[in-house]
GROMACS .gro file of C-alpha atoms in nm:
model
  337
    1MET     CA    1  12.915   7.269   7.415
    2LYS     CA    2  12.622   7.411   7.636
    3THR     CA    3  12.362   7.604   7.476
    4LEU     CA    4  12.345   7.972   7.621
    5MET     CA    5  12.052   8.213   7.715
    6LYS     CA    6  12.017   8.534   7.850
    7ALA     CA    7  11.904   8.569   8.215
    8ALA     CA    8  11.848   8.898   8.418
    9GLN     CA    9  12.052   8.850   8.736
   10ILE     CA   10  12.221   8.985   9.051
   11THR     CA   11  12.517   8.921   9.227
   12LYS     CA   12  12.464   9.037   9.565
   13TYR     CA   13  12.201   9.207   9.774
   14SER     CA   14  12.187   9.582   9.698
   15LYS     CA   15  12.004   9.895   9.771
   16LYS     CA   16  12.016   9.972   9.412
   17ILE     CA   17  11.748   9.830   9.218
   18HIS     CA   18  11.945   9.706   8.919
   19ALA     CA   19  12.011   9.371   8.740
   20GLN     CA   20  12.262   9.262   8.453
   21ILE     CA   21  12.194   9.067   8.133
   22ASN     CA   22  12.432   8.762   8.147
   23GLU     CA   23  12.449   8.482   7.898
   24ILE     CA   24  12.442   8.152   8.100
   25PRO     CA   25  12.375   7.775   8.011
   26ILE     CA   26  12.025   7.658   7.964
   27PRO     CA   27  11.927   7.475   8.278
   28GLU     CA   28  11.925   7.093   8.284
   29VAL     CA   29  11.597   6.951   8.408
   30ALA     CA   30  11.594   6.724   8.710
   31ASP     CA   31  11.368   6.389   8.697
   32ASN     CA   32  11.052   6.577   8.863
   33GLU     CA   33  11.110   6.903   8.661
   34VAL     CA   34  10.999   7.043   8.306
   35LEU     CA   35  11.202   7.284   8.080
   36VAL     CA   36  10.990   7.570   7.973
   37ARG     CA   37  11.065   7.824   7.680
   38VAL     CA   38  10.950   8.154   7.839
   39LYS     CA   39  10.719   8.349   7.676
   40ALA     CA   40  10.615   8.621   7.933
   41ALA     CA   41  10.742   8.695   8.277
   42ALA     CA   42  10.543   8.955   8.497
   43VAL     CA   43  10.749   9.209   8.730
   44ASN     CA   44  10.623   9.228   9.080
   45PRO     CA   45  10.710   9.453   9.386
   46LEU     CA   46  10.837   9.123   9.521
   47GLU     CA   47  11.149   9.164   9.289
   48MET     CA   48  11.232   9.488   9.503
   49LEU     CA   49  11.224   9.307   9.819
   50ILE     CA   50  11.467   9.004   9.689
   51ILE     CA   51  11.684   9.258   9.534
   52THR     CA   52  11.751   9.458   9.838
   53GLY     CA   53  11.755   9.129  10.062
   54SER     CA   54  11.449   9.228  10.249
   55VAL     CA   55  11.303   8.892  10.243
   56LYS     CA   56  11.633   8.722  10.308
   57LEU     CA   57  11.519   8.579  10.653
   58ILE     CA   58  11.198   8.415  10.456
   59GLN     CA   59  11.411   8.291  10.154
   60ASP     CA   60  11.788   8.350  10.137
   61TYR     CA   61  11.950   8.310   9.771
   62GLU     CA   62  12.262   8.210   9.648
   63PHE     CA   63  12.436   8.413   9.377
   64PRO     CA   64  12.454   8.478   9.088
   65LEU     CA   65  12.072   8.500   9.100
   66THR     CA   66  11.809   8.513   8.809
   67LEU     CA   67  11.513   8.716   8.911
   68GLY     CA   68  11.161   8.663   8.849
   69ASN     CA   69  10.896   8.493   9.009
   70GLU     CA   70  10.609   8.429   8.761
   71LEU     CA   71  10.587   8.345   8.424
   72ALA     CA   72  10.420   8.175   8.101
   73GLY     CA   73  10.561   7.977   7.855
   74VAL     CA   74  10.573   7.609   7.652
   75VAL     CA   75  10.721   7.294   7.767
   76GLU     CA   76  11.036   7.210   7.576
   77LYS     CA   77  11.145   6.903   7.786
   78VAL     CA   78  10.978   6.678   8.049
   79GLY     CA   79  11.197   6.510   8.337
   80LYS     CA   80  11.161   6.124   8.332
   81ASN     CA   81  10.920   6.118   8.670
   82VAL     CA   82  10.719   6.384   8.528
   83LYS     CA   83  10.337   6.270   8.437
   84GLY     CA   84  10.067   6.485   8.284
   85PHE     CA   85  10.281   6.742   8.034
   86ASN     CA   86  10.419   6.695   7.740
   87LYS     CA   87  10.644   6.888   7.497
   88GLY     CA   88  10.444   7.194   7.345
   89ASP     CA   89  10.197   7.230   7.635
   90GLU     CA   90  10.135   7.591   7.735
   91ILE     CA   91  10.173   7.654   8.085
   92TYR     CA   92  10.194   7.926   8.356
   93THR     CA   93  10.339   7.923   8.703
   94ARG     CA   94  10.440   8.114   9.024
   95LEU     CA   95  10.797   7.948   9.057
   96PRO     CA   96  10.903   7.769   9.378
   97LEU     CA   97  11.037   8.001   9.623
   98ARG     CA   98  11.376   7.821   9.660
   99LYS     CA   99  11.433   7.826   9.271
  100ILE     CA  100  11.296   8.153   9.095
  101GLY     CA  101  11.426   8.253   8.763
  102ALA     CA  102  11.133   8.380   8.550
  103PHE     CA  103  11.379   8.672   8.372
  104ALA     CA  104  11.530   8.420   8.143
  105GLU     CA  105  11.475   8.253   7.795
  106TYR     CA  106  11.440   7.901   7.962
  107ALA     CA  107  11.357   7.789   8.328
  108ALA     CA  108  11.359   7.429   8.473
  109ILE     CA  109  11.046   7.420   8.687
  110ASP     CA  110  10.942   7.132   8.929
  111ALA     CA  111  10.609   6.984   8.749
  112ASP     CA  112  10.407   7.049   9.090
  113ALA     CA  113  10.436   7.409   9.044
  114ILE     CA  114  10.297   7.440   8.673
  115ALA     CA  115   9.953   7.418   8.541
  116PRO     CA  116   9.787   7.450   8.193
  117MET     CA  117   9.738   7.818   8.109
  118PRO     CA  118   9.358   7.964   8.082
  119LYS     CA  119   9.268   7.926   7.754
  120ASN     CA  120   9.125   8.298   7.746
  121LEU     CA  121   9.478   8.447   7.824
  122SER     CA  122   9.760   8.551   7.608
  123TYR     CA  123  10.108   8.455   7.737
  124ALA     CA  124  10.165   8.804   7.922
  125GLU     CA  125   9.823   8.781   8.054
  126ALA     CA  126   9.879   8.449   8.214
  127ALA     CA  127  10.195   8.541   8.325
  128ALA     CA  128  10.049   8.853   8.529
  129ALA     CA  129   9.778   8.606   8.697
  130ALA     CA  130   9.997   8.352   8.863
  131LEU     CA  131  10.130   8.494   9.142
  132THR     CA  132   9.834   8.750   9.239
  133GLY     CA  133   9.609   8.437   9.158
  134LEU     CA  134   9.754   8.206   9.435
  135THR     CA  135   9.806   8.472   9.671
  136ALA     CA  136   9.431   8.544   9.669
  137TYR     CA  137   9.359   8.200   9.678
  138GLN     CA  138   9.585   8.101   9.957
  139GLY     CA  139   9.482   8.425  10.154
  140LEU     CA  140   9.107   8.335  10.120
  141HIS     CA  141   9.117   7.963  10.169
  142GLU     CA  142   9.438   7.919  10.400
  143GLU     CA  143   9.482   8.223  10.594
  144LEU     CA  144   9.137   8.370  10.649
  145GLU     CA  145   8.966   8.023  10.614
  146ALA     CA  146   8.671   8.247  10.487
  147GLN     CA  147   8.295   8.108  10.529
  148PRO     CA  148   8.038   8.160  10.262
  149GLY     CA  149   7.799   8.452  10.379
  150ASN     CA  150   8.102   8.648  10.556
  151SER     CA  151   8.228   8.975  10.432
  152VAL     CA  152   8.578   9.053  10.305
  153PHE     CA  153   8.688   9.422  10.256
  154ILE     CA  154   9.006   9.480  10.017
  155PRO     CA  155   9.139   9.823  10.073
  156GLY     CA  156   9.362   9.907   9.803
  157GLY     CA  157   9.159   9.648   9.589
  158SER     CA  158   9.163   9.821   9.257
  159GLY     CA  159   9.507   9.688   9.132
  160SER     CA  160   9.573   9.362   8.996
  161PHE     CA  161   9.544   9.188   9.333
  162GLY     CA  162   9.173   9.283   9.370
  163GLN     CA  163   9.115   9.166   9.014
  164MET     CA  164   9.192   8.811   9.097
  165ALA     CA  165   9.084   8.852   9.465
  166VAL     CA  166   8.728   8.981   9.360
  167PRO     CA  167   8.594   8.700   9.157
  168LEU     CA  168   8.778   8.435   9.372
  169ALA     CA  169   8.608   8.555   9.695
  170LYS     CA  170   8.261   8.576   9.517
  171ALA     CA  171   8.320   8.230   9.381
  172MET     CA  172   8.344   8.158   9.780
  173GLY     CA  173   8.016   8.309   9.850
  174LEU     CA  174   8.172   8.626  10.020
  175LYS     CA  175   8.027   8.949  10.023
  176VAL     CA  176   8.311   9.176   9.893
  177ILE     CA  177   8.374   9.542   9.926
  178VAL     CA  178   8.665   9.719   9.777
  179SER     CA  179   8.818  10.045   9.805
  180GLY     CA  180   9.030  10.194   9.533
  181ASN     CA  181   9.045  10.460   9.244
  182SER     CA  182   8.738  10.591   9.071
  183GLN     CA  183   8.853  10.473   8.714
  184MET     CA  184   8.826  10.119   8.846
  185ARG     CA  185   8.489  10.139   8.998
  186GLU     CA  186   8.285   9.983   8.700
  187ARG     CA  187   8.564   9.725   8.629
  188THR     CA  188   8.557   9.629   8.985
  189LEU     CA  189   8.176   9.594   9.027
  190ALA     CA  190   8.169   9.405   8.687
  191ILE     CA  191   8.384   9.102   8.829
  192GLY     CA  192   8.165   9.051   9.162
  193ALA     CA  193   8.223   9.356   9.408
  194ASP     CA  194   7.937   9.426   9.608
  195GLN     CA  195   8.037   9.758   9.706
  196TYR     CA  196   8.303  10.011   9.602
  197LEU     CA  197   8.433  10.300   9.792
  198ASP     CA  198   8.636  10.577   9.588
  199TYR     CA  199   8.929  10.632   9.854
  200ALA     CA  200   8.940  10.991   9.735
  201GLN     CA  201   8.603  11.058   9.828
  202GLU     CA  202   8.492  10.798  10.084
  203SER     CA  203   8.645  10.720  10.411
  204TYR     CA  204   8.628  10.352  10.476
  205VAL     CA  205   8.672  10.378  10.847
  206ASP     CA  206   8.368  10.623  10.860
  207LEU     CA  207   8.162  10.386  10.629
  208LEU     CA  208   8.237  10.024  10.744
  209GLU     CA  209   8.179   9.824  11.055
  210ASN     CA  210   8.164   9.468  11.172
  211VAL     CA  211   8.363   9.322  10.875
  212ASP     CA  212   8.466   8.981  10.892
  213TYR     CA  213   8.805   8.977  10.716
  214VAL     CA  214   9.021   9.269  10.579
  215MET     CA  215   9.282   9.165  10.307
  216ASP     CA  216   9.537   9.432  10.324
  217THR     CA  217   9.741   9.552  10.017
  218LEU     CA  218   9.856   9.884  10.169
  219GLY     CA  219  10.069   9.819  10.462
  220ALA     CA  220  10.144   9.893  10.802
  221GLY     CA  221  10.063  10.262  10.764
  222GLU     CA  222   9.667  10.133  10.736
  223PHE     CA  223   9.685   9.866  11.028
  224ASP     CA  224   9.514  10.076  11.285
  225ASN     CA  225   9.256  10.193  11.049
  226GLU     CA  226   9.180   9.845  10.932
  227LEU     CA  227   9.162   9.693  11.270
  228THR     CA  228   8.859   9.940  11.373
  229ILE     CA  229   8.607   9.810  11.105
  230ILE     CA  230   8.691   9.416  11.181
  231LYS     CA  231   8.422   9.248  11.408
  232PRO     CA  232   8.578   9.030  11.687
  233GLY     CA  233   8.664   8.702  11.620
  234GLY     CA  234   8.766   8.844  11.261
  235ARG     CA  235   9.093   8.816  11.083
  236LEU     CA  236   9.316   9.058  10.926
  237LEU     CA  237   9.539   8.928  10.651
  238SER     CA  238   9.822   9.162  10.506
  239LEU     CA  239  10.041   9.101  10.205
  240ARG     CA  240  10.259   9.392  10.313
  241THR     CA  241  10.275   9.467  10.671
  242GLY     CA  242  10.506   9.203  10.784
  243PRO     CA  243  10.568   8.871  10.944
  244ASN     CA  244  10.491   8.760  11.267
  245LYS     CA  245  10.511   8.465  11.536
  246ARG     CA  246  10.229   8.277  11.355
  247PHE     CA  247  10.378   8.299  11.008
  248ALA     CA  248  10.718   8.172  11.140
  249GLU     CA  249  10.532   7.852  11.304
  250ASP     CA  250  10.314   7.803  11.007
  251ASN     CA  251  10.633   7.787  10.789
  252ASN     CA  252  10.824   7.564  11.027
  253PHE     CA  253  11.135   7.822  11.028
  254PRO     CA  254  11.428   7.732  11.272
  255TRP     CA  255  11.372   7.839  11.645
  256TRP     CA  256  11.589   8.150  11.601
  257LYS     CA  257  11.369   8.296  11.284
  258GLN     CA  258  11.075   8.215  11.496
  259GLN     CA  259  11.186   8.432  11.803
  260LEU     CA  260  11.289   8.697  11.543
  261PHE     CA  261  10.966   8.702  11.381
  262SER     CA  262  10.772   8.690  11.710
  263VAL     CA  263  10.956   8.998  11.769
  264ALA     CA  264  10.910   9.176  11.469
  265GLY     CA  265  10.524   9.143  11.469
  266ALA     CA  266  10.471   9.162  11.827
  267LYS     CA  267  10.329   9.516  11.781
  268PHE     CA  268  10.101   9.399  11.529
  269ASP     CA  269   9.992   9.095  11.681
  270HIS     CA  270   9.939   9.288  12.012
  271LYS     CA  271   9.735   9.545  11.879
  272ALA     CA  272   9.505   9.288  11.678
  273LYS     CA  273   9.452   9.090  12.009
  274LYS     CA  274   9.321   9.388  12.187
  275GLN     CA  275   9.045   9.419  11.925
  276GLY     CA  276   8.982   9.030  11.946
  277VAL     CA  277   9.130   9.030  11.592
  278GLU     CA  278   9.379   8.744  11.488
  279TYR     CA  279   9.669   8.887  11.265
  280ARG     CA  280   9.794   8.684  10.959
  281PHE     CA  281  10.090   8.768  10.712
  282ILE     CA  282  10.102   8.586  10.372
  283PHE     CA  283  10.415   8.500  10.160
  284VAL     CA  284  10.262   8.356   9.864
  285ARG     CA  285  10.392   7.998   9.724
  286SER     CA  286  10.383   7.783   9.400
  287ASP     CA  287  10.115   7.513   9.383
  288GLY     CA  288  10.036   7.388   9.039
  289ALA     CA  289   9.710   7.207   9.190
  290GLN     CA  290   9.569   7.550   9.330
  291LEU     CA  291   9.656   7.722   8.992
  292ARG     CA  292   9.412   7.457   8.809
  293GLU     CA  293   9.141   7.583   9.046
  294ILE     CA  294   9.232   7.928   8.947
  295THR     CA  295   9.226   7.852   8.598
  296LYS     CA  296   8.866   7.748   8.616
  297ILE     CA  297   8.765   8.087   8.781
  298ILE     CA  298   8.965   8.295   8.534
  299GLU     CA  299   8.778   8.108   8.243
  300LYS     CA  300   8.446   8.088   8.369
  301ASN     CA  301   8.458   8.468   8.464
  302ASN     CA  302   8.680   8.557   8.151
  303ILE     CA  303   8.908   8.768   8.389
  304VAL     CA  304   9.173   8.928   8.218
  305LEU     CA  305   9.426   9.151   8.451
  306LEU     CA  306   9.520   9.483   8.333
  307LEU     CA  307   9.885   9.496   8.176
  308HIS     CA  308  10.077   9.829   8.161
  309GLN     CA  309  10.051   9.966   7.779
  310LYS     CA  310  10.423   9.902   7.730
  311GLN     CA  311  10.577   9.584   7.748
  312PHE     CA  312  10.947   9.548   7.800
  313THR     CA  313  11.223   9.304   7.642
  314ILE     CA  314  11.478   9.138   7.875
  315GLY     CA  315  11.737   9.406   7.763
  316GLU     CA  316  11.510   9.667   7.943
  317ILE     CA  317  11.471   9.489   8.270
  318ASN     CA  318  11.622   9.782   8.460
  319GLU     CA  319  11.318  10.016   8.314
  320ALA     CA  320  11.082   9.774   8.418
  321LEU     CA  321  11.212   9.716   8.737
  322GLU     CA  322  11.210  10.113   8.796
  323LEU     CA  323  10.870  10.132   8.694
  324THR     CA  324  10.732   9.866   8.920
  325ALA     CA  325  10.949  10.018   9.216
  326ASN     CA  326  10.882  10.394   9.191
  327GLY     CA  327  10.656  10.464   8.885
  328ARG     CA  328  10.276  10.430   8.891
  329PRO     CA  329  10.208  10.150   8.626
  330LYS     CA  330   9.867  10.109   8.488
  331GLY     CA  331   9.855   9.743   8.533
  332LYS     CA  332  10.121   9.458   8.539
  333VAL     CA  333  10.458   9.514   8.413
  334ILE     CA  334  10.560   9.243   8.157
  335ILE     CA  335  10.889   9.117   8.020
  336ASN     CA  336  10.835   8.984   7.651
  337LEU     CA  337  11.064   8.690   7.581
   0.00000   0.00000   0.00000
């Protein structure tokens, strides 16, 4: 008789943002996996893209699908080929794209995707750090290939992404400029931003020029404005605007998908090229080794991401999804297990 656990699942893609709580068997671990008892999981805008099928060309899922992309928890069981992790270890992770499932009491996770939890963080805080940390890390190191002494602008950087990206960028020797709301000015300057623009009072288009890199968190609506401030030879990386030909090639997608993404991103590639700028899109992947690097920076700078004051139970998953989709959460939304 298999022991059961609670999991928040969907049975098909749907425009309706809704998950159901099902009782399913606790997963078996493969030789390269660990079984983790989930303590906390974070809810991301990515959840909405998965539920609605918006990213199915990047990653298509089988149903029923347990939702959730990042978690922190305790190792309960270790597969026979796993080295370096033991029962009782506290870990955090951005789950592998092909096998998500953080909104559950247990998860079987490839050991290459996990890292020991930062010592200065609670489970909830660690759960909130993995995905944004890896997005910032992969964005700066792999997509922008950012060089010390260069400048990076993060529009809309007062949210959780900026809270991770700013200290990571500083650690790489970059000049960091952020725009965001007035409440987050002091906190963002304190974690290393060199310049902070209050978007309600100051227009970055009028104030900035010849920036080397832009890390866009706002999406297609800001694309043209962002291009105007980047120096020729610079790069614009977006977390929101959408995939292009380069993204499809870098991910070794099949030929038909490469054609599709080339067409979808052509408008953005064309505009960027006209300004002598390279456009990049990122869809963050799991990477335990990179998480270990991020842990060092989190511990050294004592980075603690803001969490929304109300934390949810798995039974309140739809309230948490609704808040993330349409509310204005003050910090990361957390499911406490």
